[in-house]
Coordinates of C-alpha atoms in Angstrom, one line a residue:
M6 CA -22.1 33.9 23.3
P7 CA -22.0 29.7 23.7
A8 CA -25.0 29.5 22.8
I9 CA -23.9 32.0 19.6
A10 CA -20.9 29.9 19.0
A11 CA -22.0 26.0 19.4
P12 CA -24.0 26.2 15.6
P13 CA -20.7 26.6 13.7
Q14 CA -18.7 24.1 16.2
T15 CA -21.3 21.6 14.6
A16 CA -21.8 22.6 11.1
A17 CA -18.2 22.5 10.6
P18 CA -17.6 19.2 10.3
A19 CA -20.0 18.7 7.4
A20 CA -18.4 21.3 5.5
K21 CA -14.8 19.2 5.4
P22 CA -15.3 15.9 5.0
S23 CA -14.5 15.9 1.6
R24 CA -11.4 18.1 1.8
N25 CA -10.6 15.6 4.0
L26 CA -10.8 13.1 2.3
L27 CA -9.3 14.5 -0.8
A28 CA -6.1 15.2 1.5
A29 CA -5.7 11.7 2.6
C30 CA -6.2 10.8 -0.9
L31 CA -3.4 12.6 -2.3
A32 CA -1.0 11.9 -0.2
H33 CA -1.2 8.2 -0.3
A34 CA -1.5 7.9 -3.5
L35 CA 2.1 10.1 -4.1
H36 CA 3.2 7.4 -1.5
D37 CA 2.3 4.7 -2.4
G38 CA 3.6 5.9 -6.2
Y39 CA 6.4 6.6 -4.9
T40 CA 7.0 3.3 -2.6
D41 CA 5.8 1.2 -6.4
G42 CA 7.9 3.7 -8.8
L43 CA 11.3 2.1 -7.2
Y44 CA 10.9 -0.6 -9.2
A45 CA 11.6 0.8 -12.1
F46 CA 14.5 1.8 -11.1
L47 CA 15.6 -2.4 -10.1
P48 CA 17.5 -3.7 -13.4
I49 CA 19.2 0.3 -13.1
W50 CA 20.7 -0.9 -9.6
Q51 CA 21.5 -4.5 -10.4
A52 CA 23.5 -3.8 -13.4
Q53 CA 25.2 -0.2 -11.6
F54 CA 25.7 -2.0 -8.5
G55 CA 26.1 -5.5 -9.3
L56 CA 23.5 -6.6 -7.0
S57 CA 22.0 -10.1 -6.7
Y58 CA 18.5 -10.5 -6.2
A59 CA 18.3 -10.9 -3.0
G60 CA 20.7 -8.0 -2.6
L61 CA 18.6 -6.0 -4.7
A62 CA 15.6 -6.7 -2.5
M63 CA 17.5 -6.0 0.8
V64 CA 18.6 -2.3 -1.0
R65 CA 14.7 -1.9 -1.3
A66 CA 14.1 -3.1 1.8
L67 CA 15.9 -0.1 3.4
Y68 CA 12.6 2.1 2.3
S69 CA 9.8 -0.7 2.8
G70 CA 11.5 -1.6 6.0
T71 CA 11.9 1.7 7.6
M72 CA 8.2 2.1 6.8
G73 CA 6.8 -0.3 8.2
G74 CA 8.9 -0.5 11.0
L75 CA 8.5 3.1 11.8
Q76 CA 4.7 3.1 11.5
L77 CA 3.3 2.5 15.4
P78 CA 5.9 4.0 16.9
A79 CA 4.6 7.4 14.0
E80 CA 1.8 7.1 15.4
R81 CA 2.6 7.3 18.7
L82 CA 4.6 9.9 18.6
L83 CA 2.1 12.2 16.6
K84 CA -1.1 11.2 17.9
G85 CA -2.0 14.5 18.7
V86 CA -0.5 17.0 15.5
S87 CA -2.9 17.4 13.7
A88 CA -3.5 15.6 10.3
R89 CA -2.4 18.8 8.4
S90 CA 1.4 19.2 10.1
A91 CA 1.5 15.3 9.9
L92 CA 0.9 14.7 6.1
L93 CA 2.7 17.7 5.5
L94 CA 6.7 16.3 7.6
A95 CA 5.5 12.9 5.6
T96 CA 5.7 14.1 2.5
L97 CA 8.1 16.4 3.0
I98 CA 10.3 13.7 4.5
A99 CA 10.0 11.3 1.2
A100 CA 10.7 14.2 -1.2
A101 CA 14.0 14.8 0.5
G102 CA 14.9 11.2 0.6
F103 CA 14.1 11.1 -3.0
L104 CA 16.1 14.2 -3.6
V105 CA 19.3 12.6 -1.7
M106 CA 19.1 9.8 -4.8
A107 CA 19.4 12.4 -7.0
L108 CA 22.3 13.3 -6.0
P109 CA 25.5 11.7 -6.9
L110 CA 26.5 10.4 -3.5
G111 CA 26.9 6.7 -5.1
F112 CA 25.5 3.6 -3.1
A113 CA 25.6 4.7 0.3
G114 CA 23.4 8.0 -0.9
L115 CA 21.2 5.6 -2.6
C116 CA 20.6 3.8 0.7
L117 CA 20.7 7.0 2.8
G118 CA 17.6 8.4 0.9
L119 CA 15.7 4.9 0.4
V120 CA 15.6 5.4 4.4
M121 CA 14.7 8.9 4.2
A122 CA 11.5 8.2 1.8
G123 CA 11.0 5.4 3.9
I124 CA 10.4 7.5 7.4
G125 CA 8.3 10.0 5.5
S126 CA 5.9 6.9 4.6
S127 CA 6.1 5.7 7.7
I128 CA 3.8 9.2 8.8
Q129 CA 1.7 8.8 6.4
H130 CA -0.1 5.6 6.4
P131 CA -2.0 5.5 9.6
R132 CA -2.5 9.2 10.1
G133 CA -4.3 9.4 6.2
S134 CA -6.4 6.3 7.4
S135 CA -7.1 7.9 10.7
L136 CA -8.1 11.0 9.2
V137 CA -10.2 9.4 6.7
H138 CA -12.1 7.4 9.5
E139 CA -12.2 10.0 11.9
T140 CA -14.0 12.0 9.1
Y141 CA -16.7 9.4 7.8
P142 CA -17.1 7.2 11.5
A143 CA -20.0 6.6 11.2
G144 CA -20.1 4.6 7.6
S145 CA -15.8 4.3 6.6
R146 CA -15.7 1.4 4.8
R147 CA -16.6 3.5 1.5
P148 CA -14.6 6.3 2.7
L149 CA -11.6 3.5 3.5
G150 CA -12.3 2.1 0.0
I151 CA -11.8 5.3 -1.8
Y152 CA -8.9 6.0 0.1
N153 CA -7.2 2.7 -0.8
F154 CA -8.1 3.1 -4.7
S155 CA -6.3 6.2 -4.6
G156 CA -3.1 4.3 -3.7
D157 CA -3.3 2.4 -7.4
L158 CA -3.9 5.6 -9.0
G159 CA -0.4 6.5 -7.7
K160 CA 0.7 2.9 -8.5
A161 CA -0.3 2.7 -11.9
S162 CA 0.8 5.9 -12.7
L163 CA 4.2 7.0 -11.3
P164 CA 6.1 3.5 -11.9
A165 CA 5.3 4.0 -15.7
L166 CA 5.8 8.1 -15.8
A167 CA 9.3 6.2 -14.6
A168 CA 9.7 3.3 -16.5
L169 CA 9.3 5.8 -20.0
L170 CA 11.7 8.8 -18.6
L171 CA 14.7 6.0 -17.9
P172 CA 15.2 5.2 -21.8
L173 CA 15.7 9.0 -22.4
V174 CA 17.6 10.2 -18.9
A175 CA 19.2 8.6 -16.4
W176 CA 17.9 7.7 -13.3
R177 CA 19.4 10.3 -11.1
P178 CA 17.3 13.2 -13.0
V179 CA 14.2 10.8 -12.7
M180 CA 14.7 11.2 -9.1
G181 CA 15.3 14.6 -8.7
L182 CA 11.5 14.8 -11.1
M183 CA 10.0 13.0 -8.4
A184 CA 10.7 15.1 -5.1
V185 CA 10.0 18.1 -7.2
L186 CA 6.1 16.5 -7.4
G187 CA 6.4 15.8 -3.6
L188 CA 7.4 18.9 -2.8
V189 CA 4.0 20.2 -5.5
V190 CA 2.2 18.0 -3.4
S191 CA 3.2 18.7 -0.5
G192 CA 1.1 22.6 -1.0
L193 CA -1.7 21.1 -2.3
L194 CA -1.7 19.6 1.2
Y195 CA -1.5 22.8 2.9
G196 CA -4.7 24.3 1.6
L197 CA -6.2 21.0 1.8
A198 CA -5.5 19.1 5.0
P199 CA -7.3 19.6 8.5
A200 CA -5.3 21.8 10.9
T201 CA -7.2 20.0 14.2
R202 CA -7.6 16.8 14.1
P203 CA -11.1 15.8 13.9
A204 CA -13.3 13.8 16.7
P205 CA -14.4 10.6 16.3
S206 CA -18.0 9.9 16.8
H207 CA -18.6 8.3 20.2
K208 CA -21.6 6.5 18.8
A209 CA -19.8 4.9 16.3
S210 CA -17.0 3.8 18.6
R211 CA -19.6 2.0 21.1
A212 CA -21.6 0.1 17.9
T213 CA -18.4 -1.3 17.5
G214 CA -16.6 -1.6 20.2
G215 CA -17.9 -5.2 21.5
A216 CA -16.9 -6.6 18.5
R217 CA -13.2 -6.4 18.8
S218 CA -11.2 -9.0 18.8
L219 CA -7.4 -9.4 19.1
T220 CA -7.6 -13.1 18.4
G221 CA -10.0 -11.9 14.3
F222 CA -7.4 -8.7 14.3
T223 CA -4.4 -10.8 14.7
L224 CA -4.8 -13.2 12.3
L225 CA -6.1 -10.3 9.9
T226 CA -3.0 -8.9 9.9
A227 CA -1.9 -11.8 9.3
I228 CA -3.6 -12.5 5.8
G229 CA -3.3 -8.7 5.2
G230 CA 1.0 -9.4 5.9
F231 CA 1.1 -12.6 3.5
D232 CA -1.6 -11.1 0.6
T233 CA 1.3 -8.1 0.7
A234 CA 4.4 -10.3 0.4
I235 CA 2.7 -12.2 -2.6
R236 CA 2.3 -8.8 -4.1
M237 CA 6.1 -7.2 -3.4
G238 CA 7.5 -11.0 -4.4
Y239 CA 5.7 -11.0 -8.0
L240 CA 7.0 -8.0 -8.3
L241 CA 10.0 -8.0 -7.9
F242 CA 10.4 -10.2 -10.7
L243 CA 8.4 -8.4 -12.9
P244 CA 10.6 -6.2 -15.0
F245 CA 13.1 -9.6 -15.4
L246 CA 10.0 -11.4 -16.6
V247 CA 9.9 -8.8 -19.3
H248 CA 13.5 -8.5 -20.0
Q249 CA 13.9 -12.2 -20.3
R250 CA 10.9 -11.7 -23.2
G251 CA 13.0 -9.6 -25.0
G252 CA 10.7 -6.5 -23.7
G253 CA 12.7 -2.9 -23.0
S254 CA 12.3 -0.1 -19.9
A255 CA 9.6 1.2 -22.2
M256 CA 7.8 -2.1 -21.9
V257 CA 8.6 -2.5 -18.2
G258 CA 6.7 0.5 -17.6
L259 CA 3.8 -0.5 -19.9
A260 CA 3.9 -4.3 -17.9
L261 CA 3.6 -2.2 -14.2
A262 CA 1.2 0.0 -15.8
L263 CA -1.2 -3.0 -16.9
L264 CA -0.7 -4.7 -13.3
F265 CA -1.6 -1.8 -11.7
I266 CA -4.3 -0.3 -13.8
G267 CA -6.1 -4.1 -12.8
G268 CA -5.4 -3.4 -9.4
A269 CA -7.3 0.1 -9.3
F270 CA -10.1 -2.0 -10.6
G271 CA -9.4 -4.6 -8.3
K272 CA -10.3 -1.8 -5.3
A273 CA -13.5 -1.5 -6.8
T274 CA -14.4 -4.9 -7.8
C275 CA -13.5 -6.4 -5.0
G276 CA -15.5 -3.9 -2.6
W277 CA -18.4 -5.3 -4.5
L278 CA -17.5 -8.7 -4.2
G279 CA -17.4 -8.4 -0.7
E280 CA -20.5 -6.9 -0.2
R281 CA -22.0 -9.1 -2.1
V282 CA -20.5 -12.4 -1.2
G283 CA -18.2 -11.5 1.8
V284 CA -15.2 -11.2 3.0
T285 CA -14.5 -14.7 3.0
G286 CA -15.4 -15.8 -0.3
T287 CA -14.1 -13.5 -1.7
V288 CA -10.5 -13.5 -0.4
V289 CA -10.8 -17.4 -1.1
L290 CA -11.7 -16.4 -4.3
T291 CA -9.0 -13.5 -4.9
E292 CA -6.0 -15.9 -3.7
T293 CA -6.9 -18.7 -5.6
A294 CA -7.3 -16.8 -9.0
T295 CA -3.5 -15.2 -8.1
A296 CA -2.0 -18.1 -7.5
L297 CA -3.0 -19.6 -11.1
L298 CA -2.6 -15.8 -13.1
I299 CA 0.9 -15.9 -11.6
L300 CA 1.5 -19.5 -12.4
A301 CA 0.1 -18.4 -16.2
T302 CA 2.8 -15.4 -16.2
L303 CA 5.6 -18.3 -16.3
A304 CA 4.6 -20.1 -19.2
T305 CA 2.9 -17.2 -21.5
P306 CA 5.4 -15.3 -24.2
L307 CA 6.0 -11.4 -24.1
M308 CA 2.4 -10.5 -25.2
P309 CA 0.1 -13.0 -24.0
M310 CA 1.6 -12.1 -20.4
L311 CA 0.7 -8.7 -21.0
V312 CA -2.8 -9.9 -21.7
V313 CA -3.2 -11.9 -18.7
L314 CA -1.8 -8.6 -16.0
P315 CA -4.4 -6.5 -15.7
L316 CA -6.6 -9.6 -14.8
L317 CA -4.1 -10.6 -11.7
G318 CA -3.7 -7.0 -10.6
V319 CA -8.0 -7.5 -10.1
V320 CA -7.0 -10.3 -7.6
L321 CA -3.2 -9.5 -6.7
N322 CA -4.4 -5.6 -5.8
G323 CA -7.8 -6.2 -5.0
T324 CA -7.7 -8.4 -1.5
S325 CA -5.9 -5.5 0.2
S326 CA -8.5 -3.4 -0.1
V327 CA -11.5 -6.0 1.4
L328 CA -8.7 -6.8 4.2
Y329 CA -8.1 -3.2 5.1
G330 CA -12.5 -2.4 5.0
T331 CA -12.3 -4.8 8.2
V332 CA -9.5 -3.4 9.9
P333 CA -11.8 -0.9 12.1
E334 CA -14.4 -3.2 12.6
L335 CA -11.8 -6.4 14.4
A336 CA -9.1 -3.1 16.0
P337 CA -8.8 -4.3 19.8
G338 CA -10.5 -1.8 22.1
G339 CA -11.7 0.3 19.5
D340 CA -8.1 2.6 18.6
H341 CA -8.7 2.6 15.0
G342 CA -4.9 4.6 14.5
K343 CA -3.2 2.5 16.8
A344 CA -4.8 -0.5 14.6
F345 CA -4.3 1.0 11.7
A346 CA -0.4 1.5 12.3
I347 CA -0.3 -2.1 13.4
F348 CA -1.8 -3.7 9.9
Y349 CA 0.6 -1.0 8.0
T350 CA 3.4 -2.4 9.9
S351 CA 2.8 -5.9 9.2
V352 CA 1.9 -5.5 5.6
T353 CA 4.4 -3.0 5.0
G354 CA 7.1 -5.1 7.3
S355 CA 6.1 -8.4 5.2
G356 CA 6.7 -6.1 1.8
G357 CA 10.0 -5.2 3.2
L358 CA 11.3 -9.4 4.0
A359 CA 9.4 -11.3 1.2
P360 CA 11.3 -10.0 -1.7
I361 CA 14.1 -11.0 0.2
L362 CA 13.1 -14.4 1.2
Y363 CA 11.9 -15.2 -2.7
G364 CA 15.0 -13.8 -4.2
A365 CA 17.2 -15.7 -1.7
I366 CA 15.1 -19.0 -3.7
A367 CA 15.9 -17.5 -6.3
D368 CA 19.4 -16.6 -6.5
H369 CA 19.7 -20.3 -4.8
S370 CA 17.6 -22.0 -7.4
S371 CA 15.8 -20.1 -10.2
Q372 CA 13.6 -17.3 -11.1
T373 CA 10.8 -19.4 -12.0
T374 CA 11.1 -21.6 -8.1
G375 CA 11.4 -18.1 -6.3
I376 CA 7.7 -16.9 -8.3
M377 CA 6.2 -20.4 -7.9
A378 CA 6.6 -19.6 -4.0
T379 CA 4.6 -16.6 -4.2
A380 CA 2.0 -18.5 -5.8
M381 CA 2.1 -21.2 -2.6
T382 CA 1.7 -18.4 -0.2
A383 CA -1.2 -17.5 -2.2
A384 CA -3.1 -20.6 -1.7
L385 CA -1.8 -20.8 1.7
I386 CA -4.2 -18.0 2.8
V387 CA -7.4 -19.5 2.2
P388 CA -7.5 -21.4 4.7
L389 CA -6.2 -18.7 7.1
V390 CA -9.1 -16.9 6.3
L391 CA -11.2 -19.3 6.6
A392 CA -10.4 -19.0 10.3
L393 CA -11.1 -15.7 10.2
K394 CA -14.7 -16.1 9.2
P395 CA -16.0 -17.0 12.6
F396 CA -14.3 -13.8 13.9
L397 CA -16.4 -11.9 11.2
Q398 CA -19.6 -13.4 11.8
A399 CA -19.6 -12.6 15.7
G400 CA -18.7 -8.9 15.1
K401 CA -21.5 -8.8 12.6
E402 CA -23.5 -10.5 15.4
R403 CA -22.6 -8.1 17.9
Q404 CA -22.9 -4.6 15.5
A405 CA -26.1 -5.7 15.4
A406 CA -27.2 -6.1 18.7

C-alpha cells in the first residue's frame, strides 16, 4: 500500500501551483483594492465629519495601522492553518468591516468598520505571500512579481469604481457594494485555495540559507517603509490636488486610476529593469524619478497633471515590486512567512503613520509643503539603497556557492 500511495503525493503539487497562485492573486487584488479604494472617500469624510488633513489621515490609519500592526501576530496565530481557511477568514472579516461602514452608525461605525477591515487584511498579506513562495520555492521571484502585480489590478479598479459611483449614489451604498464583492471573492477562494499548507522545498531553503542577513533585511525593511510612506502620503493629497484644479469626484477617480494603472505597468517594467540593472540601480532610478515627478504634479494644471500621473505611477509603485522580491533572499533564518509578515508590518505601518505626519506638515504650513515632503523622502531612499548593495552582493555570492 505505501508504494501505491507514494506517486500521488509527489504528483499532486505539480497540479496545484497555478490554482494556488490564482487564489493568492485574487485575495491580494481585493484587499489592495479595499486599501486604496478608501482614498476615493476621503474628501466626502472630510466634509461630513469636519476633519483636518491630519485627522483624516488618523481615521484612515485605523485601517492601515491595524493591518500593519497585526500581520506578525496573525502569521504566528494562524501558522498551522490552511491557506484556504486563512484567506477565507481574512476576506470575510474585511468584507464585514465594509458592511459595518455601510450601515448608518455615524462616525463610530466608520471607525469600527475600518478597524475590522484592517484586521482582515492583516491576515491576507503574509499568508498569500507565503502560499506563493511555498508553491514556487525554487524560483519565487517571478511568481511573487505576479502576486504583487495583482494587487495593482485591485488598486486600479476599485478606487475608480468607487469614484465613478460616488457622484451617483451616497457613499454608504458604495461601501455595501464593496462588501458584496468581498463575499463573491470568498466563494472563489473556497474553490481555489488549498485546504492544506504546501511544504516548502528543503533544497531551496539550503541554497539560500547562507544569504540571510539580519542587518541587510532590516535595511531592506526600512527602505520598504519609506517607499510606502511616499506612496501613501502622496495619495492623501492627490484627491485634493484634483479638486483644487477644478476636477470633481469622477476626475478624482480618473486620476487615481491613471496613477494605479501606471503602477501596475511599473511592476512589470521595474521587474524587467531589476533583472538587468540590479536592485540598487533600479531603486536609485525609480526614487529619483519619483521625487522629480511628484514636484512636476505641483507645477502643472489639471490636464498636464493627468498625463504625468501614469508616469509617476510607474516609479511610485514599481519600486515595491523590486524590494518585495528580495525578501526571501534576505529573510533571517530562512523563515519566509515571518520575514514577509515583518516586511509587511513595516510597510503598512509606515503607510498608516506617514500620512498623519505629512498631513500635520500640511496643516501647519501648506498642502504644497506636505507634498514636497514626500518628494524629499524619495530622495532619502537613494543613500539607503546604496548602503544595502553589499548585502545583496554577498547574498548572490553565497547562493552561487
